[in-house]
Each structure stands twice: as structure tokens, then as C-alpha cells.
Amino acid sequence: MMVPVRCFTCGKVVGEHWEEFKERTKENDESAEIVLDDLGIERPCCRRMLVSHKDLVDIVSPYQ
Amino acid sequence: MGRGHRKTAGSEMAGDFEVQFIDRGERTARFVVRGVTPAFANGLRRAIVADVPTLSIDSVRIIENSSVMFDEQIALRLGLVPLTTPPDEFEEGDSVTLALDVEGPDTAYSGDLVSNHELVEPADKNIPIIELKYPETADSPQRLELEADAVMGRGREHAKNQGGIAVGYRHLQTVDVVGDQDAFNDGSEESTVLRGVIEESAAEHAVSAGNGTPENGQLVPTETFDNDLAQRYPDKEVDVRDVPESFVFHVESDGSMSIDELVLTATDTLLDRADELEQAVSL
């Protein structure tokens, strides 16, 4: 629903970078690989946290 | 490159060991420790991960939560936010109170947490906790208001208290040039890929990667020659071996404290354990 705060595997804080990642990949159409390198998210365990995430608050909120 | 000495336990068997930094950033560092056994190296790694106390939110009193997430989910997210932990200020079990009050349409960030201690604050301010809406059908916006107690705890109790992230070590290695490469070698025979840090011991055969002339005794991260020994020692046959009792540590902090503090506190906890054991066995 909301981006995980930390990487499930190693514990690095990844939530911190979500909004920048989202903006650059979805709106500026940059490649996720380059953005993640830029953000200093090196390990594959942390990279999958952002690459595979989907915000769901907007989808859920009408059903409160 | 910094050098430091740190004395181990006041016992006869332990001597000094030498620490030499390779990379030193605010949150990540790489350094060589010499004169330690593999058991001690692993003990240090485990102490960094599990034995250094850090502050993190442990219990939450929800005053109002009309967001789309349950109270428990929000409490978990708050717990995972790293908080700066000032050195020597808190004992294990001490607590600090934090408060958060955000109303939609807005996103509650970790940076919105306000603490009652000037040295304690979220180490990362930009972590989204929950997105709050003001639905058109509702007569009031979603709101999150809460008070939280952050408690000093250890990584072995809960992962949210782990100060060190993905802490690891590997042997310091060195490369011997044992001869020239076979003229008919097409590169298919043996892989020359190596990762880590090498201690230069065949400088006369080494090709510099544009960072000064190679000297014996120099510490060279393998990424400077693309992790490929064939680039560093062209047309040579090489033999890689471990440098005894030398380890390259890679330490990353979650922001709750600096690398120095994290590693020094970890060594202190090892000392405390050694003392405790000594007391327990001496009747």
C-alpha cells in the first residue's frame, strides 16, 4: 500500500528514496537502473523493493 | 586514509590491532583490520549488527487515525524509522517521547515526528508514513495524531534496532606473479576476476589505473581495475592468496549513529562480554 520503510532483506532505509524514484521513473521516463544507481541503492535486495512497489492508497481510500 | 589503534581487553593474550580505512563516508565505510582471528572478525560483525543499542519507536498511543491503514501497520512503519542516537546519553531501556500530527490532504513523513529530546530526531526525514486524503464524500479530512515512545534496544531483540546494515567482511588478499602467461592462452583457461581489496605485493608488474604508481603494501580495491586481474597484471600468471589475520570490513549505518561510533560501541560490547565471562568463571 505505502512503500516499505526498509529493505526486507538487509534493512537499508529505502522509503526515503521512493518519491524521487517515482517521479524520475514515472514522470521523467528515466531508466530505473540509472535512477537507483544515482540514489545509491546498490544491492539487488534493496533495488527490488522500489522497482516492484505500487502505491495503493488512492485505490483503497474510496472504500473507507 | 586514516590509521588508528585500539587496545583490546586488558588481558595478556590480546595485543593491539591496526585499523586502516579504505573508504570513509558518512554512512558507509570500508576498512582493513589486522591482527585479528577469523573468530574475532565474525564476533565484531555480529556485535555491530545485534549488540549496539539504538533508539527506535516501540509503543504508540494513537489519538486519532482515520487513514486507510490500521494502527498496528502505522506503528510498525514508525518503528522502522531510524532515530539519531546520541552517544553516552541513554542506557538500554531508556525512552524518549515523540509526537506526530498531520491532517490530509497531505502525506505524513518521518520528518513530521517531533521529539522531546533535542538530540533525538528521525535520521531520514523523507520516509512516507501514510498518505492522508480528504475524500469528496467525507465531511472531514483523514487525520493522524499520535504519541510514541522510542526505547533503547538491541538488534538481537528486533531488526528495527540494528544500527549496522549488511555488515560483512572478507579476507584481505594479495596477488603473487608466478610467471608469464602462456603465449597461446586465449583467456578461456582460468578466470581472473577478483572482488574485494588486494594488498599490492608485485608492484613491478602492476599497471596503474591512473591513481599514482603502484607500490608494494598499497591497498587497492579491485574495482579500480574492473575486478579483473588481467588488467592489473597483463600477460602474467598470477596466484591469489589470503593475507593472514587481515580482514576487510564493509559497514553501513542506518543513520542512527556514525560508523566510528557504531564500530567502537560494538567493540565495547565485546569487551563487556569478555569481562562478564571472566567474572563468571573466576570463583
Short mmCIF file of N, CA, C and O in Angstrom, two decimals, chain A residues 1-6 10-13 15-16 18-19 43 55 57-58 60-61 64, chain B residues 66-69 77 80 82 109 124-131 133 165-166 252 254:
data_model
loop_
_atom_site.label_atom_id
_atom_site.label_comp_id
_atom_site.label_asym_id
_atom_site.label_seq_id
_atom_site.Cartn_x
_atom_site.Cartn_y
_atom_site.Cartn_z
N MET A 1 0.84 -1.20 0.00
CA MET A 1 0.00 0.00 0.00
C MET A 1 0.88 1.26 0.00
O MET A 1 0.92 1.99 -0.97
N MET A 2 1.61 1.45 1.13
CA MET A 2 2.64 2.50 1.15
C MET A 2 3.99 1.80 0.95
O MET A 2 4.12 0.63 1.26
N VAL A 3 4.97 2.55 0.48
CA VAL A 3 6.27 1.93 0.20
C VAL A 3 6.88 1.41 1.51
O VAL A 3 6.77 2.07 2.55
N PRO A 4 7.48 0.22 1.50
CA PRO A 4 8.11 -0.27 2.73
C PRO A 4 9.19 0.70 3.21
O PRO A 4 9.88 1.30 2.39
N VAL A 5 9.30 0.85 4.53
CA VAL A 5 10.29 1.78 5.08
C VAL A 5 11.70 1.25 4.83
O VAL A 5 12.59 1.99 4.40
N ARG A 6 11.88 -0.03 5.09
CA ARG A 6 13.22 -0.61 4.93
C ARG A 6 13.18 -1.79 3.98
O ARG A 6 12.13 -2.39 3.76
N CYS A 10 17.94 -6.64 3.89
CA CYS A 10 19.13 -6.13 4.56
C CYS A 10 18.82 -5.02 5.57
O CYS A 10 19.63 -4.73 6.43
N GLY A 11 17.65 -4.39 5.47
CA GLY A 11 17.31 -3.38 6.46
C GLY A 11 17.69 -1.97 6.09
O GLY A 11 17.52 -1.05 6.88
N LYS A 12 18.21 -1.76 4.88
CA LYS A 12 18.52 -0.40 4.46
C LYS A 12 17.23 0.40 4.33
O LYS A 12 16.20 -0.14 3.89
N VAL A 13 17.26 1.68 4.69
CA VAL A 13 16.06 2.51 4.58
C VAL A 13 15.86 2.87 3.11
O VAL A 13 16.67 3.58 2.52
N GLY A 15 12.47 3.67 1.88
CA GLY A 15 11.28 4.52 1.77
C GLY A 15 11.66 5.96 1.49
O GLY A 15 10.97 6.67 0.77
N GLU A 16 12.77 6.37 2.06
CA GLU A 16 13.35 7.69 1.89
C GLU A 16 13.45 8.12 0.42
O GLU A 16 13.27 9.28 0.07
N TRP A 18 11.72 6.79 -2.21
CA TRP A 18 10.60 6.40 -3.07
C TRP A 18 10.06 7.54 -3.93
O TRP A 18 9.86 7.40 -5.12
N GLU A 19 9.83 8.70 -3.31
CA GLU A 19 9.18 9.77 -4.06
C GLU A 19 10.06 10.27 -5.20
O GLU A 19 9.56 10.53 -6.30
N ARG A 43 22.43 -2.74 -3.73
CA ARG A 43 22.19 -4.18 -3.64
C ARG A 43 20.87 -4.56 -4.31
O ARG A 43 19.89 -3.82 -4.24
N ASP A 55 1.90 2.07 -5.29
CA ASP A 55 1.11 2.78 -4.28
C ASP A 55 -0.37 2.43 -4.45
O ASP A 55 -0.90 2.48 -5.55
N VAL A 57 -2.87 3.59 -1.99
CA VAL A 57 -3.74 4.39 -1.13
C VAL A 57 -4.92 4.96 -1.93
O VAL A 57 -6.07 4.93 -1.50
N ASP A 58 -4.64 5.44 -3.14
CA ASP A 58 -5.71 6.03 -3.96
C ASP A 58 -6.77 5.01 -4.35
O ASP A 58 -7.93 5.35 -4.54
N VAL A 60 -7.58 2.28 -2.54
CA VAL A 60 -8.28 1.79 -1.36
C VAL A 60 -9.17 2.86 -0.72
O VAL A 60 -10.24 2.56 -0.22
N SER A 61 -8.73 4.13 -0.79
CA SER A 61 -9.38 5.16 0.01
C SER A 61 -10.88 5.35 -0.23
O SER A 61 -11.61 5.68 0.71
N GLN A 64 -13.40 3.37 2.35
CA GLN A 64 -13.26 3.51 3.81
C GLN A 64 -14.60 3.38 4.51
O GLN A 64 -15.55 4.03 4.14
N SER B 66 -7.61 8.19 11.12
CA SER B 66 -8.69 7.93 10.16
C SER B 66 -8.11 7.66 8.78
O SER B 66 -8.76 7.85 7.77
N SER B 67 -6.84 7.23 8.75
CA SER B 67 -6.19 6.93 7.48
C SER B 67 -6.63 5.56 6.98
O SER B 67 -7.42 4.88 7.64
N VAL B 68 -6.11 5.14 5.83
CA VAL B 68 -6.52 3.86 5.26
C VAL B 68 -5.77 2.69 5.88
O VAL B 68 -6.02 1.54 5.54
N MET B 69 -4.82 2.98 6.75
CA MET B 69 -4.05 1.89 7.37
C MET B 69 -4.47 1.68 8.82
O MET B 69 -4.85 2.62 9.51
N ARG B 77 5.54 0.85 10.84
CA ARG B 77 6.29 1.75 9.97
C ARG B 77 7.07 2.77 10.79
O ARG B 77 8.21 3.09 10.46
N LEU B 80 10.28 1.32 12.28
CA LEU B 80 11.39 1.09 11.37
C LEU B 80 12.16 2.37 11.01
O LEU B 80 13.21 2.30 10.40
N PRO B 82 14.71 5.07 11.38
CA PRO B 82 15.90 5.21 12.24
C PRO B 82 15.91 6.55 12.97
O PRO B 82 15.60 7.58 12.37
N TYR B 109 5.19 12.40 6.92
CA TYR B 109 6.55 11.92 6.71
C TYR B 109 7.22 11.67 8.05
O TYR B 109 6.80 12.22 9.08
N ASP B 124 16.32 9.98 8.82
CA ASP B 124 15.85 10.26 7.47
C ASP B 124 14.51 10.95 7.59
O ASP B 124 13.61 10.45 8.24
N LYS B 125 14.39 12.10 6.92
CA LYS B 125 13.18 12.91 7.12
C LYS B 125 12.13 12.67 6.05
O LYS B 125 11.02 13.16 6.13
N ASN B 126 12.50 11.96 5.02
CA ASN B 126 11.65 11.90 3.83
C ASN B 126 10.92 10.56 3.64
O ASN B 126 10.49 10.23 2.55
N ILE B 127 10.81 9.78 4.72
CA ILE B 127 10.14 8.48 4.59
C ILE B 127 8.63 8.69 4.71
O ILE B 127 8.17 9.19 5.73
N PRO B 128 7.87 8.33 3.68
CA PRO B 128 6.41 8.48 3.80
C PRO B 128 5.87 7.47 4.81
O PRO B 128 6.18 6.29 4.72
N ILE B 129 5.10 7.96 5.78
CA ILE B 129 4.47 7.05 6.75
C ILE B 129 3.11 6.63 6.22
O ILE B 129 2.82 5.46 6.07
N ILE B 130 2.28 7.61 5.90
CA ILE B 130 0.98 7.31 5.32
C ILE B 130 0.47 8.53 4.56
O ILE B 130 0.67 9.67 5.00
N GLU B 131 -0.16 8.26 3.44
CA GLU B 131 -0.73 9.33 2.63
C GLU B 131 -2.15 9.59 3.14
O GLU B 131 -2.96 8.67 3.22
N LYS B 133 -5.82 11.56 2.89
CA LYS B 133 -6.68 12.12 1.85
C LYS B 133 -7.76 13.01 2.47
O LYS B 133 -8.00 12.97 3.68
N ILE B 165 23.89 -2.12 8.80
CA ILE B 165 23.12 -2.75 7.73
C ILE B 165 24.08 -3.51 6.82
O ILE B 165 25.10 -2.98 6.40
N ALA B 166 23.73 -4.75 6.52
CA ALA B 166 24.52 -5.57 5.59
C ALA B 166 26.01 -5.49 5.92
O ALA B 166 26.83 -5.22 5.06
N GLU B 252 27.83 -0.42 6.99
CA GLU B 252 26.89 0.61 6.57
C GLU B 252 26.00 0.92 7.78
O GLU B 252 25.54 0.01 8.46
N ASP B 254 22.54 2.78 9.52
CA ASP B 254 21.20 3.21 9.11
C ASP B 254 20.97 4.68 9.42
O ASP B 254 19.88 5.20 9.20
#
